[in-house]
Coordinates of C-alpha atoms in Angstrom, one line a residue:
M1 CA -25.9 14.4 23.0
A2 CA -23.4 16.8 22.1
T3 CA -20.4 15.5 19.1
H4 CA -17.0 16.0 20.6
T5 CA -14.8 15.4 17.0
A6 CA -15.3 16.2 13.5
V7 CA -13.4 14.2 10.7
R8 CA -11.0 16.3 9.4
T9 CA -8.2 16.5 7.2
V10 CA -4.5 17.9 8.4
Y11 CA -1.4 18.8 6.9
R12 CA 2.2 19.6 7.9
L13 CA 3.5 22.5 6.5
P14 CA 7.2 22.0 7.6
T15 CA 8.7 25.3 5.8
V16 CA 6.1 27.8 6.8
S17 CA 6.7 30.4 9.8
P18 CA 4.6 30.0 12.9
T19 CA 3.5 33.5 12.5
P20 CA -0.1 34.1 11.4
E21 CA 1.8 36.9 8.9
A22 CA 4.0 34.3 7.2
M23 CA 0.9 31.5 7.5
F24 CA -1.3 33.7 5.4
E25 CA 1.3 35.0 2.7
A26 CA 2.2 31.2 2.2
L27 CA -1.3 31.2 0.4
D28 CA -2.0 31.7 -3.2
H29 CA -4.0 35.0 -2.9
E30 CA -4.7 35.1 -6.5
Q31 CA -6.6 31.8 -5.9
L32 CA -8.3 33.3 -2.6
D33 CA -9.6 36.3 -4.4
R34 CA -10.8 34.3 -7.3
L35 CA -13.0 32.3 -4.9
G36 CA -13.6 34.9 -2.5
A37 CA -12.4 33.6 0.5
E38 CA -12.8 35.5 3.7
L39 CA -10.1 36.0 6.4
H40 CA -10.8 35.3 9.8
H41 CA -8.6 36.0 13.1
P42 CA -9.6 33.4 15.8
V43 CA -8.3 33.9 18.8
V44 CA -10.1 31.2 21.3
L45 CA -7.5 28.4 19.9
G46 CA -4.7 30.4 21.9
V47 CA -2.0 29.5 19.4
P48 CA -1.1 31.9 15.9
A49 CA -3.8 31.1 13.8
V50 CA -5.7 32.0 10.7
Y51 CA -9.0 31.0 9.4
L52 CA -10.2 31.3 5.7
T53 CA -13.9 30.2 4.4
Y54 CA -15.6 30.4 0.8
G55 CA -18.6 29.5 -0.8
K56 CA -18.4 29.7 -4.6
E57 CA -21.3 29.1 -7.1
E58 CA -20.9 27.9 -10.0
A59 CA -22.1 27.4 -13.4
A60 CA -24.9 24.7 -14.0
D61 CA -23.4 21.3 -12.6
T62 CA -22.4 19.1 -16.0
W63 CA -24.8 17.1 -16.1
C64 CA -27.2 19.7 -17.1
A65 CA -26.4 20.2 -20.7
P66 CA -26.0 17.1 -21.9
N67 CA -29.3 15.8 -20.1
A68 CA -31.4 18.5 -21.5
R69 CA -30.0 16.9 -25.1
T70 CA -30.9 14.1 -24.2
T71 CA -34.7 14.7 -22.7
G72 CA -35.5 18.1 -24.2
I73 CA -36.3 19.5 -21.2
P74 CA -33.5 22.3 -20.0
V75 CA -32.9 22.1 -16.4
F76 CA -30.5 24.5 -14.3
E77 CA -28.7 23.0 -11.1
P78 CA -25.8 25.6 -10.3
V79 CA -22.9 24.1 -7.9
R80 CA -21.9 25.5 -4.8
R81 CA -19.2 24.1 -3.4
T82 CA -17.5 25.7 0.3
G83 CA -14.5 25.2 1.8
A84 CA -12.5 26.2 5.0
L85 CA -9.2 26.6 6.2
L86 CA -7.8 27.0 9.6
L87 CA -3.7 27.2 9.4
L88 CA -2.5 27.4 13.6
A89 CA 1.1 26.9 15.1
V90 CA 1.2 24.1 18.0
D91 CA 4.7 24.3 19.6
G92 CA 6.4 25.8 16.7
Q93 CA 5.1 23.5 13.9
V94 CA 2.3 24.8 11.2
Y95 CA -0.7 22.7 10.6
A96 CA -3.6 23.1 8.1
V97 CA -6.9 21.8 8.9
T98 CA -9.3 21.4 6.0
C99 CA -13.2 21.0 5.7
G100 CA -14.8 20.3 2.5
N101 CA -13.2 21.7 -0.5
G102 CA -10.3 24.0 1.7
Y103 CA -7.9 21.8 1.0
R104 CA -7.7 23.1 -2.3
L105 CA -6.2 26.2 -0.8
V106 CA -2.7 24.6 0.6
P107 CA -0.5 25.0 -2.1
D108 CA 0.8 21.4 -2.8
A109 CA 4.7 22.8 -2.5
L110 CA 3.9 23.3 0.8
K111 CA 2.6 19.9 2.6
D112 CA 5.1 17.7 4.1
K113 CA 4.3 14.9 1.7
R114 CA 4.8 12.0 3.9
F115 CA 3.4 13.4 6.9
G116 CA 0.3 11.0 6.8
L117 CA 1.9 8.0 6.0
C118 CA 4.4 8.5 9.0
F119 CA 1.4 8.7 11.2
A120 CA -0.6 5.6 9.9
I121 CA 2.8 3.3 9.9
R122 CA 2.8 4.0 13.6
M123 CA -1.1 3.9 14.6
I124 CA -2.9 2.1 12.1
D125 CA -3.7 -1.8 13.4
P126 CA -1.6 -3.8 11.1
R127 CA -4.4 -6.4 11.6
H128 CA -7.4 -4.2 10.3
I129 CA -6.1 -2.0 6.9
S130 CA -9.0 -1.1 5.2
G131 CA -7.5 0.6 2.0
A132 CA -4.2 1.0 0.4
V133 CA -2.7 3.1 -2.3
T134 CA 0.5 2.0 -3.9
K135 CA 3.1 1.9 -6.9
A136 CA 5.4 -0.7 -8.1
L137 CA 8.4 0.7 -9.4
G138 CA 9.1 0.4 -13.4
R139 CA 5.6 -0.5 -14.0
P140 CA 2.8 2.3 -14.7
R141 CA -0.4 1.1 -13.2
T142 CA -1.1 2.2 -9.8
D143 CA -2.8 -0.2 -7.4
I144 CA -5.7 0.9 -5.1
S145 CA -6.7 -1.8 -2.6
L146 CA -10.2 -1.5 -1.2
V147 CA -11.3 -4.0 2.0
A148 CA -14.4 -2.3 4.0
A149 CA -14.3 -5.0 6.6
G150 CA -10.5 -4.7 7.0
T151 CA -7.6 -7.3 6.7
S152 CA -4.1 -7.8 8.0
V153 CA -0.8 -6.3 5.9
P154 CA -0.1 -10.1 4.8
A155 CA -3.2 -10.8 3.2
L156 CA -3.4 -7.5 1.4
G157 CA -0.2 -8.3 -0.2
I158 CA 1.5 -4.6 -0.6
R159 CA 4.9 -5.8 1.3
D160 CA 7.1 -5.4 -1.9
Q161 CA 10.8 -4.1 -2.4
A162 CA 9.5 -2.5 -5.6
R163 CA 6.3 -1.3 -4.4
V164 CA 6.2 2.3 -3.0
V165 CA 2.9 3.0 -0.5
R166 CA 1.4 6.6 -0.5
H167 CA -1.8 5.6 1.6
L168 CA -2.6 3.8 4.2
G169 CA -6.5 3.2 5.8
G170 CA -7.1 1.8 8.3
H171 CA -8.1 1.2 12.5
L172 CA -6.4 3.1 15.0
D173 CA -4.5 1.2 17.3
D174 CA -5.2 3.0 20.7
V175 CA -4.1 6.6 20.4
P176 CA -5.0 9.1 23.0
L177 CA -6.7 11.3 20.7
T178 CA -10.0 13.0 21.7
R179 CA -12.0 10.4 20.0
S180 CA -10.6 7.9 22.3
R181 CA -11.9 9.5 25.5
H182 CA -15.8 9.3 23.7
A183 CA -15.1 6.6 21.5
N184 CA -17.7 4.2 23.8
G185 CA -15.6 1.5 22.5
R186 CA -16.7 2.3 18.8
A187 CA -13.7 1.8 16.1
C188 CA -11.9 4.9 15.6
T189 CA -10.3 4.8 11.3
A190 CA -8.0 6.8 9.9
Q191 CA -6.5 7.3 6.2
G192 CA -3.1 8.4 5.9
G193 CA -0.9 9.7 3.0
V194 CA 0.3 13.5 2.5
G195 CA -2.5 14.1 4.5
L196 CA -4.1 12.5 7.6
R197 CA -8.1 12.4 7.5
L198 CA -9.3 11.1 11.2
P199 CA -11.6 12.6 13.8
L200 CA -9.8 15.7 15.5
G201 CA -11.4 17.4 18.3
I202 CA -13.7 20.5 17.4
E203 CA -13.6 22.1 21.0
P204 CA -10.3 24.7 20.4
A205 CA -8.1 23.1 23.5
D206 CA -9.0 19.8 22.2
L207 CA -7.8 19.9 18.4
V208 CA -4.7 21.9 19.4
E209 CA -3.7 18.7 22.0
D210 CA -4.6 15.9 19.1
L211 CA -2.4 18.1 17.0
R212 CA 0.2 17.9 19.9
T213 CA -0.7 13.9 20.2
I214 CA -0.3 13.6 16.4
T215 CA 3.5 15.9 16.4
R216 CA 4.8 13.4 19.4
V217 CA 3.6 10.3 17.6
C218 CA 5.6 11.1 14.1
Q219 CA 8.3 12.3 16.4
D220 CA 8.8 9.4 19.1
D221 CA 7.5 6.5 18.2
I222 CA 8.7 3.5 16.2
P223 CA 6.6 2.2 13.4
H224 CA 4.2 -1.3 14.0
P225 CA 7.0 -3.9 13.1
E226 CA 4.2 -5.3 10.6
L227 CA 4.3 -2.0 8.6
E228 CA 8.2 -0.5 8.9
F229 CA 8.9 -1.6 5.8
V230 CA 6.8 1.3 3.9
D231 CA 10.1 3.4 5.2
H232 CA 12.3 1.0 3.4
I233 CA 12.1 2.5 -0.3
V234 CA 13.5 6.2 0.1
P235 CA 13.9 8.4 -2.7
V236 CA 17.5 8.5 -3.8
T237 CA 19.4 11.5 -1.8
D238 CA 22.6 11.4 -2.9
T239 CA 23.2 14.5 -4.8
V240 CA 25.7 13.7 -7.4
T241 CA 23.6 10.3 -8.7
R242 CA 20.5 12.9 -8.7
A243 CA 22.3 15.0 -10.9
A244 CA 23.5 11.8 -13.7
L245 CA 20.1 10.4 -13.1
E246 CA 18.6 14.5 -14.1
A247 CA 21.1 14.5 -17.2
A248 CA 20.0 11.2 -18.4
L249 CA 16.6 12.2 -18.5
D250 CA 17.0 15.2 -20.0
R251 CA 18.7 13.2 -23.0
L252 CA 15.9 11.0 -22.9
L253 CA 13.1 13.6 -23.1
G254 CA 14.8 15.0 -26.1
A255 CA 15.0 11.6 -27.7
P256 CA 12.4 10.0 -30.0
A257 CA 10.0 8.1 -27.5
D258 CA 11.2 4.6 -26.6
G259 CA 8.7 3.7 -24.0
R260 CA 11.1 4.4 -21.3
I261 CA 9.0 7.3 -20.1
S262 CA 5.1 6.8 -19.3
F263 CA 2.4 8.2 -17.9
S264 CA 1.7 8.0 -14.1
V265 CA -1.0 9.9 -12.3
P266 CA 0.5 11.2 -9.0
L267 CA -0.3 9.3 -6.0
D268 CA -2.2 11.5 -3.8
L269 CA -4.5 12.5 -6.6
H270 CA -6.2 9.0 -7.5
E271 CA -9.6 10.1 -5.9
T272 CA -9.1 13.8 -7.7
Y273 CA -7.9 12.0 -10.7
A274 CA -11.6 9.9 -11.0
E275 CA -13.8 12.8 -10.6
A276 CA -12.1 15.4 -13.6
T277 CA -13.4 15.5 -16.6
A278 CA -10.5 18.5 -18.4
Y279 CA -7.3 19.3 -18.0
R280 CA -5.3 22.3 -18.6
T281 CA -1.6 21.8 -19.6
C282 CA 1.1 24.8 -19.9
I283 CA 4.6 24.3 -20.4
G284 CA 7.3 26.2 -21.1
S285 CA 4.8 29.0 -22.9
T286 CA 1.5 31.3 -22.1
E287 CA 0.0 28.7 -24.5
V288 CA -3.0 26.6 -22.6
Y289 CA -3.2 23.0 -23.9
L290 CA -7.0 21.7 -23.0
C291 CA -8.1 17.8 -23.2
D292 CA -10.3 15.5 -21.5
N293 CA -7.3 13.2 -20.0
F294 CA -3.4 13.7 -19.0
D295 CA -1.6 13.8 -22.4
L296 CA 1.2 12.5 -22.6
E297 CA 2.4 12.7 -26.3
Y298 CA 1.4 16.9 -26.0
V299 CA 3.9 16.9 -22.8
L300 CA 7.0 14.9 -24.4
T301 CA 6.2 17.4 -27.3
R302 CA 6.6 20.3 -25.3
A303 CA 9.6 19.1 -23.8
R304 CA 11.1 18.3 -26.4
I305 CA 11.9 21.8 -28.0
H306 CA 13.2 23.0 -25.4
R307 CA 17.1 22.9 -25.4
P308 CA 19.1 20.4 -23.8
G309 CA 19.5 21.0 -19.7
T310 CA 16.5 22.9 -19.4
R311 CA 14.0 20.2 -20.5
I312 CA 13.7 18.7 -16.7
A313 CA 12.8 22.2 -15.6
A314 CA 10.2 23.2 -17.8
L315 CA 8.1 20.1 -16.9
R316 CA 9.3 21.1 -13.2
D317 CA 7.8 24.5 -13.9
G318 CA 4.9 23.8 -16.5
T319 CA 1.5 22.6 -14.9
V320 CA -1.3 20.6 -15.4
T321 CA -4.5 21.8 -13.7
L322 CA -7.4 18.8 -13.1
H323 CA -11.1 20.1 -13.3
R324 CA -14.6 19.0 -12.8
D325 CA -16.2 20.9 -15.6
P326 CA -15.7 20.2 -19.1
S327 CA -15.7 24.0 -19.6
P328 CA -12.8 24.7 -17.1
R329 CA -12.2 28.6 -17.7
S330 CA -15.3 29.7 -15.2
S331 CA -14.9 26.6 -13.2
V332 CA -12.8 26.4 -9.8
P333 CA -9.7 23.8 -10.5
L334 CA -10.1 20.5 -8.3
A335 CA -6.1 20.8 -8.3
T336 CA -2.5 22.1 -9.8
T337 CA 0.4 20.0 -10.1
H338 CA 3.5 19.9 -11.6
A339 CA 3.8 18.5 -15.3
L340 CA 6.6 16.4 -14.0
D341 CA 4.9 14.6 -11.8
W342 CA 2.6 13.0 -14.1
I343 CA 5.8 11.1 -15.8
Q344 CA 7.0 7.9 -14.8
A345 CA 11.0 7.1 -16.6
D346 CA 13.0 4.3 -16.2
V347 CA 16.9 5.2 -16.5
S348 CA 19.9 3.5 -16.1
L349 CA 23.3 4.3 -14.7
G350 CA 26.0 1.3 -15.2
P351 CA 24.6 -1.5 -13.9
R352 CA 21.9 0.2 -11.5
T353 CA 18.4 1.1 -13.1
Y354 CA 16.0 3.7 -11.1
C355 CA 13.0 4.8 -11.7
L356 CA 11.2 8.6 -11.4
L357 CA 8.0 8.6 -9.8
D358 CA 5.7 11.4 -8.7
G359 CA 8.8 13.8 -9.0
D360 CA 11.6 11.6 -7.0
W361 CA 14.2 9.0 -8.2
Y362 CA 14.1 5.3 -6.5
E363 CA 16.6 2.4 -7.1
L364 CA 15.2 -0.6 -8.4
G365 CA 16.0 -3.3 -6.2
A366 CA 18.3 -1.3 -4.1
C367 CA 16.1 -3.5 -1.0
Y368 CA 16.1 -6.8 -2.7
I369 CA 18.7 -8.8 -0.7
D370 CA 17.9 -7.4 2.3
S371 CA 13.9 -7.5 1.9
V372 CA 14.7 -11.3 1.1
R373 CA 16.8 -12.5 4.0
D374 CA 14.1 -10.4 6.0
N375 CA 11.4 -12.5 4.7
L376 CA 13.3 -15.2 4.8
Q377 CA 13.8 -15.0 8.8
Q378 CA 10.2 -14.4 9.1
L379 CA 9.2 -17.8 7.6
F380 CA 10.9 -20.0 10.0
T381 CA 9.3 -21.4 13.2
D382 CA 10.6 -24.1 15.8
A383 CA 9.5 -27.0 15.9
A384 CA 8.7 -27.1 19.3
V385 CA 5.9 -24.2 18.5
Y386 CA 3.7 -27.6 16.9
G387 CA 5.3 -30.4 19.8
L388 CA 6.7 -32.0 16.2
P389 CA 8.9 -35.0 17.5
P390 CA 12.3 -35.8 16.1
W391 CA 13.1 -37.4 13.0
P392 CA 13.8 -40.8 13.7
E393 CA 17.3 -41.7 11.6
G394 CA 16.8 -43.5 8.8
A395 CA 12.6 -42.6 8.3
S396 CA 11.0 -42.6 5.5
E397 CA 8.5 -39.4 5.1
R398 CA 5.6 -41.4 5.5
A399 CA 6.8 -42.7 8.9
Y400 CA 8.1 -39.5 10.0
N401 CA 3.8 -38.4 8.9
R402 CA 3.2 -41.6 10.9
A403 CA 5.2 -40.5 13.8
V404 CA 3.8 -36.8 13.9
S405 CA -0.1 -38.5 13.9
M406 CA 1.1 -40.7 16.7
A407 CA 2.7 -37.6 18.8
R408 CA 0.1 -35.3 18.0
P409 CA -3.2 -37.4 17.8
E410 CA -6.0 -34.7 17.2
W411 CA -3.6 -33.8 13.7
L412 CA -5.3 -36.0 10.6
F413 CA -3.0 -38.2 9.2
L414 CA -3.5 -37.5 5.2
D415 CA -0.1 -39.0 3.4
G416 CA -1.2 -40.8 0.2
E417 CA -4.7 -39.4 0.9
F418 CA -5.4 -38.1 -3.0
I419 CA -8.7 -36.0 -4.9
N420 CA -9.3 -35.9 -8.7
N421 CA -7.5 -33.1 -10.4
P422 CA -10.6 -31.0 -12.0
L423 CA -8.0 -30.2 -14.9
K424 CA -6.6 -33.3 -16.0
R425 CA -9.0 -36.4 -15.0
T426 CA -5.9 -39.0 -15.2
D427 CA -3.9 -36.8 -12.5
R428 CA -4.6 -37.1 -8.8
V429 CA -3.7 -34.4 -6.8
E430 CA -2.4 -35.2 -2.7
I431 CA -3.5 -31.7 -0.7
C432 CA -1.5 -32.4 2.5
D433 CA 0.3 -34.6 4.5
L434 CA -1.1 -33.6 8.2
L435 CA -4.9 -31.6 8.5
T436 CA -4.8 -29.3 11.8
P437 CA -8.3 -29.3 13.8
D438 CA -8.1 -25.7 12.5
G439 CA -7.7 -26.4 8.8
A440 CA -3.5 -25.7 8.8
L441 CA -2.4 -27.7 5.6
V442 CA 0.7 -29.6 6.9
L443 CA 3.0 -30.3 4.3
V444 CA 6.5 -33.0 5.0
K445 CA 9.6 -33.2 3.0
Q446 CA 13.3 -34.5 3.2
S447 CA 15.2 -31.8 1.3
G448 CA 19.0 -32.5 0.2
S449 CA 18.5 -29.7 -3.1
S450 CA 17.0 -26.9 -4.5
G451 CA 15.0 -29.0 -6.8
S452 CA 13.3 -31.6 -3.6
F453 CA 12.4 -28.1 -1.7
S454 CA 10.6 -26.7 -5.5
H455 CA 8.8 -29.7 -5.2
L456 CA 7.2 -29.0 -2.2
L457 CA 6.5 -25.3 -2.7
G458 CA 5.4 -26.4 -6.1
Q459 CA 2.5 -29.1 -4.2
A460 CA 1.6 -26.0 -1.8
Q461 CA 1.2 -23.7 -4.4
V462 CA -1.4 -26.4 -6.4
A463 CA -3.2 -27.4 -3.2
V464 CA -3.6 -23.6 -2.1
E465 CA -5.3 -23.0 -6.2
L466 CA -7.2 -26.0 -6.4
L467 CA -8.9 -25.4 -2.9
V468 CA -9.4 -21.8 -3.6
N469 CA -10.6 -22.0 -7.0
S470 CA -12.2 -24.9 -7.8
P471 CA -15.6 -26.1 -6.3
E472 CA -15.1 -29.9 -7.0
A473 CA -11.5 -29.8 -5.7
R474 CA -13.2 -28.2 -2.4
C475 CA -15.3 -30.7 -2.4
Q476 CA -13.8 -33.7 -2.7
F477 CA -10.8 -32.3 0.1
V478 CA -14.0 -31.6 2.7
R479 CA -15.7 -34.9 2.2
R480 CA -12.0 -37.0 2.5
V481 CA -11.4 -35.3 5.7
A482 CA -14.9 -35.9 7.2
R483 CA -14.8 -39.5 5.8
D484 CA -11.4 -40.1 7.3
S485 CA -11.8 -38.4 10.5
D486 CA -14.6 -40.3 11.3
G487 CA -16.6 -36.8 11.7
R488 CA -14.2 -35.6 14.0
I489 CA -12.7 -33.0 11.6
M490 CA -15.7 -30.7 9.6
L491 CA -14.4 -28.9 7.2
A492 CA -16.9 -25.8 6.1
E493 CA -18.1 -26.5 2.5
D494 CA -16.5 -23.7 1.3
F495 CA -13.3 -24.1 3.4
T496 CA -10.4 -22.4 1.8
P497 CA -6.8 -22.6 3.7
R498 CA -5.6 -19.6 6.0
R499 CA -2.1 -21.3 6.8
L500 CA 0.2 -23.9 5.2
V501 CA 3.3 -25.0 7.3
L502 CA 6.1 -26.8 5.8
A503 CA 8.1 -29.0 7.9
V504 CA 11.0 -29.8 6.2
R505 CA 14.4 -32.3 7.5
H506 CA 17.6 -31.4 5.9
K507 CA 18.8 -35.0 4.3
S508 CA 22.2 -34.3 5.4
G509 CA 20.9 -34.3 9.1
A510 CA 22.5 -30.4 9.0
T511 CA 20.0 -27.9 10.7
F512 CA 17.4 -26.1 8.4
T513 CA 17.8 -22.5 7.9
P514 CA 17.1 -19.6 5.3
D515 CA 21.3 -19.5 4.8
S516 CA 21.4 -23.2 4.0
L517 CA 18.6 -23.1 0.9
F518 CA 20.5 -22.4 -2.3
A519 CA 19.8 -19.0 -3.6
F520 CA 17.4 -20.3 -6.1
S521 CA 15.2 -22.3 -3.0
Q522 CA 15.5 -18.6 -0.8
I523 CA 14.1 -16.6 -4.1
T524 CA 11.2 -19.2 -5.0
L525 CA 10.2 -19.4 -1.3
H526 CA 10.3 -15.7 -1.5
Q527 CA 8.4 -15.4 -3.8
T528 CA 5.7 -18.1 -3.3
A529 CA 5.0 -16.8 0.7
R530 CA 4.3 -13.4 -1.5
E531 CA 1.6 -15.1 -3.8
L532 CA 0.3 -17.7 -1.0
T533 CA -0.4 -14.1 1.0
T534 CA -1.8 -12.0 -1.7
R535 CA -4.8 -15.1 -1.4
G536 CA -4.5 -14.2 2.6
V537 CA -2.6 -17.7 2.9
S538 CA 0.3 -17.4 5.7
I539 CA 3.0 -19.7 5.3
E540 CA 5.6 -21.3 7.9
V541 CA 8.3 -23.4 7.2
V542 CA 9.0 -25.6 10.3
P543 CA 12.9 -27.0 10.5
V544 CA 12.6 -30.7 12.0
P545 CA 15.6 -32.0 14.1
T546 CA 16.9 -35.2 14.4
A547 CA 17.8 -36.9 17.4
A548 CA 21.2 -36.1 17.1
E549 CA 20.6 -32.7 16.4
I550 CA 18.5 -32.3 19.6
A551 CA 21.2 -33.9 21.5
R552 CA 23.9 -31.6 19.7
T553 CA 22.4 -29.1 21.0
T554 CA 21.3 -30.0 24.5
A555 CA 25.3 -30.9 25.0
A556 CA 26.3 -27.7 24.1

């Protein structure tokens, strides 16, 4: 059977003119000569195009010399690296389609840094995310999450007002590409960051049409609601603020190190970084510093000796080149980047704090309040969705739980039922007040203060932690449910909750809303929801109305 698509990586080059001459001139000709790249002029595509291919045989593979010393048996196995780069202009937009090591031929400065991610947040199914590369602003660590079978955005735990998402992978959500027409029901996946890696049409007309579809998606479609948060954290663009930040960083670079500048792997190099064994750093001179890893102290020392006002330019012009071979002089580089992209810096301007990441400035906490409000609104669910009865006037929590179990007889009444705390034998823990047939934990509370609501959130966290981490607590709970339901609800032995429902009534009789929560409770609920979703547990807050409330609403 003929193959209709091949997995390729495509980049968008927004600053390159859509002519064959301009596309070729935009490349690094010294690199092309070093690799012995061959230039071709394809005409079958029907659009302006330039095609380059190369095959470079390097010296013996990196394992040959050390293994010869270890075994006493010299073996010479050369490495041949090949690559292809197809530059083509579709409707005035230049794309670079790469195969093998062809991506190394595309100068980093030409790439649209958000192109692949722009497509991913519009077309990847948020319920089937297979991987993400993120960076928490103000922290030096890059987080790489990989889930072979795929999982949802909440379960992956990447939604964070202080987290920059640079790469997403997952199942495509019904995109009219060549692969979709020939998929026969098979899932199609994509990886989106700076570039976009996915199956593209092999035939000339199919490839051109796929690129047109990708262009349309990025221009006209809106992001999935569950993924639009990726676009909320954007670099600082105000020129006055950026100038003030760069002046502050220049002063910081000239002072003794105090921890505010740290080492940070550029987010689009997380795979290349794992492969590299040698780094050539050049800042402000022809001298090249060779090391087996990125050396932050060397970079800061080189920046410090420059005159005030020139230090950032020195790092921006300086280069860090990654090599796979520990003797890199004769090997083909894995990547060449700006030295500035390897540092992360925290700078304050008055009461505002900012972070430099991958050469861009971000304000810390700029989206925090909006993020909290948006998150809280999404957590609240109407009581009618669960068929909860109104709260009888003057009724206790236990009395209301009885009323719910009568209105919803398929729910299991567990109020006052405890399991032993495996952490402290003298303590007993109530997991939930009610349990739905599908295993959702329902906790009920009359709340009139931030303290009582925080107690409810604390109980929810304890319940999840014990059921997730303690086989003993899990076993006790599963047996208790089987006993109290007379075998009607039989949870799996490895049961862990996937959903928490917090049914809450405001003691004053007022409607329980996100705005009615005290600020302390708003932030605590926001943080609790984030922590639970990282464990794959969703949380819903269900305001329980009184009969008087229902009457007022009906009259209105």
